[in-house]
Amino acid sequence: MKKVKVGDTCKAVCQDCKAVVDITFQLRDVPFSNGMGIVEQVLSGVCNQCDRVISIPHQSTPEIKKAYDKYTAEGGSSEQKTKA
């Protein structure tokens, strides 16, 4: 698979815009799906129209797993931010 870097662009489907949109890869703080905890500064695909994170490249998975493991090991406080 191709690795992407900050500033790379491509197209993806944005559920909020209900369209195929251009996205730009940026470093963003992204919450875990349960809303508890955040992975800080993870490479993410951001919709150029609505500015929402709509994609996470495969290469960000190890960072997310590391942050989630740290989050759960520390008790998973909803107030906690976790830096990968």
mmCIF file of C-alpha atoms in Angstrom:
data_model
loop_
_atom_site.group_PDB
_atom_site.id
_atom_site.type_symbol
_atom_site.label_atom_id
_atom_site.label_comp_id
_atom_site.label_asym_id
_atom_site.label_seq_id
_atom_site.Cartn_x
_atom_site.Cartn_y
_atom_site.Cartn_z
ATOM 1 C CA MET A 1 0.000 0.000 0.000
ATOM 2 C CA LYS A 2 1.044 3.554 -0.688
ATOM 3 C CA LYS A 3 2.069 5.615 2.314
ATOM 4 C CA VAL A 4 0.668 9.114 2.503
ATOM 5 C CA LYS A 5 2.160 12.165 4.160
ATOM 6 C CA VAL A 6 0.924 15.506 5.439
ATOM 7 C CA GLY A 7 -0.313 17.590 2.516
ATOM 8 C CA ASP A 8 -1.086 14.672 0.184
ATOM 9 C CA THR A 9 -4.529 14.760 -1.428
ATOM 10 C CA CYS A 10 -6.990 12.240 -2.847
ATOM 11 C CA LYS A 11 -10.735 11.685 -3.149
ATOM 12 C CA ALA A 12 -13.054 9.977 -0.661
ATOM 13 C CA VAL A 13 -16.736 9.787 0.218
ATOM 14 C CA CYS A 14 -17.779 12.250 2.919
ATOM 15 C CA GLN A 15 -20.917 11.133 4.758
ATOM 16 C CA ASP A 16 -21.587 14.665 5.996
ATOM 17 C CA CYS A 17 -21.320 16.246 2.532
ATOM 18 C CA LYS A 18 -22.981 13.211 0.915
ATOM 19 C CA ALA A 19 -20.538 13.419 -1.980
ATOM 20 C CA VAL A 20 -17.179 12.331 -3.291
ATOM 21 C CA VAL A 21 -14.854 15.093 -2.125
ATOM 22 C CA ASP A 22 -11.204 16.038 -2.212
ATOM 23 C CA ILE A 23 -9.398 15.313 1.050
ATOM 24 C CA THR A 24 -6.070 16.513 2.377
ATOM 25 C CA PHE A 25 -4.014 14.523 4.864
ATOM 26 C CA GLN A 26 -3.306 16.488 8.034
ATOM 27 C CA LEU A 27 -2.303 15.846 11.627
ATOM 28 C CA ARG A 28 -5.423 16.018 13.775
ATOM 29 C CA ASP A 29 -6.589 15.089 17.264
ATOM 30 C CA VAL A 30 -9.057 12.228 16.756
ATOM 31 C CA PRO A 31 -11.369 10.845 19.469
ATOM 32 C CA PHE A 32 -11.806 7.121 19.981
ATOM 33 C CA SER A 33 -15.103 5.815 18.596
ATOM 34 C CA ASN A 34 -16.527 5.497 22.124
ATOM 35 C CA GLY A 35 -15.970 9.224 22.655
ATOM 36 C CA MET A 36 -13.630 8.591 25.585
ATOM 37 C CA GLY A 37 -10.041 9.648 25.016
ATOM 38 C CA ILE A 38 -8.255 11.213 22.090
ATOM 39 C CA VAL A 39 -5.313 10.273 19.912
ATOM 40 C CA GLU A 40 -3.350 13.479 19.429
ATOM 41 C CA GLN A 41 -1.761 14.499 16.140
ATOM 42 C CA VAL A 42 -2.533 11.378 14.107
ATOM 43 C CA LEU A 43 -2.369 11.493 10.302
ATOM 44 C CA SER A 44 -5.944 11.793 9.026
ATOM 45 C CA GLY A 45 -7.767 12.504 5.770
ATOM 46 C CA VAL A 46 -9.761 15.728 6.177
ATOM 47 C CA CYS A 47 -12.652 16.756 3.914
ATOM 48 C CA ASN A 48 -11.771 19.956 2.060
ATOM 49 C CA GLN A 49 -15.440 21.043 2.117
ATOM 50 C CA CYS A 50 -16.562 20.495 5.721
ATOM 51 C CA ASP A 51 -13.171 20.128 7.511
ATOM 52 C CA ARG A 52 -14.110 16.829 9.192
ATOM 53 C CA VAL A 53 -11.870 13.787 9.545
ATOM 54 C CA ILE A 54 -13.279 11.200 7.143
ATOM 55 C CA SER A 55 -10.343 8.851 6.642
ATOM 56 C CA ILE A 56 -7.471 7.368 8.604
ATOM 57 C CA PRO A 57 -4.642 5.891 6.518
ATOM 58 C CA HIS A 58 -3.497 2.366 7.336
ATOM 59 C CA GLN A 59 -0.106 3.642 8.456
ATOM 60 C CA SER A 60 -1.758 5.454 11.403
ATOM 61 C CA THR A 61 -3.077 2.192 12.885
ATOM 62 C CA PRO A 62 0.017 1.444 15.043
ATOM 63 C CA GLU A 63 -0.142 4.971 16.560
ATOM 64 C CA ILE A 64 -3.839 4.550 17.335
ATOM 65 C CA LYS A 65 -3.302 1.106 18.879
ATOM 66 C CA LYS A 66 -0.434 2.410 21.025
ATOM 67 C CA ALA A 67 -2.539 5.342 22.241
ATOM 68 C CA TYR A 68 -5.551 3.106 22.929
ATOM 69 C CA ASP A 69 -3.445 0.579 24.854
ATOM 70 C CA LYS A 70 -2.015 3.423 26.954
ATOM 71 C CA TYR A 71 -5.503 4.855 27.470
ATOM 72 C CA THR A 72 -6.946 1.537 28.702
ATOM 73 C CA ALA A 73 -3.894 0.758 30.871
ATOM 74 C CA GLU A 74 -4.360 4.090 32.651
ATOM 75 C CA GLY A 75 -7.994 3.400 33.431
ATOM 76 C CA GLY A 76 -9.587 5.060 30.424
ATOM 77 C CA SER A 77 -10.547 8.392 31.993
ATOM 78 C CA SER A 78 -12.910 10.415 29.798
ATOM 79 C CA GLU A 79 -10.879 13.525 30.666
ATOM 80 C CA GLN A 80 -7.644 12.041 29.427
ATOM 81 C CA LYS A 81 -5.789 12.917 26.217
ATOM 82 C CA THR A 82 -3.330 10.331 24.951
ATOM 83 C CA LYS A 83 -0.348 11.279 22.810
ATOM 84 C CA ALA A 84 0.825 8.551 20.427
#
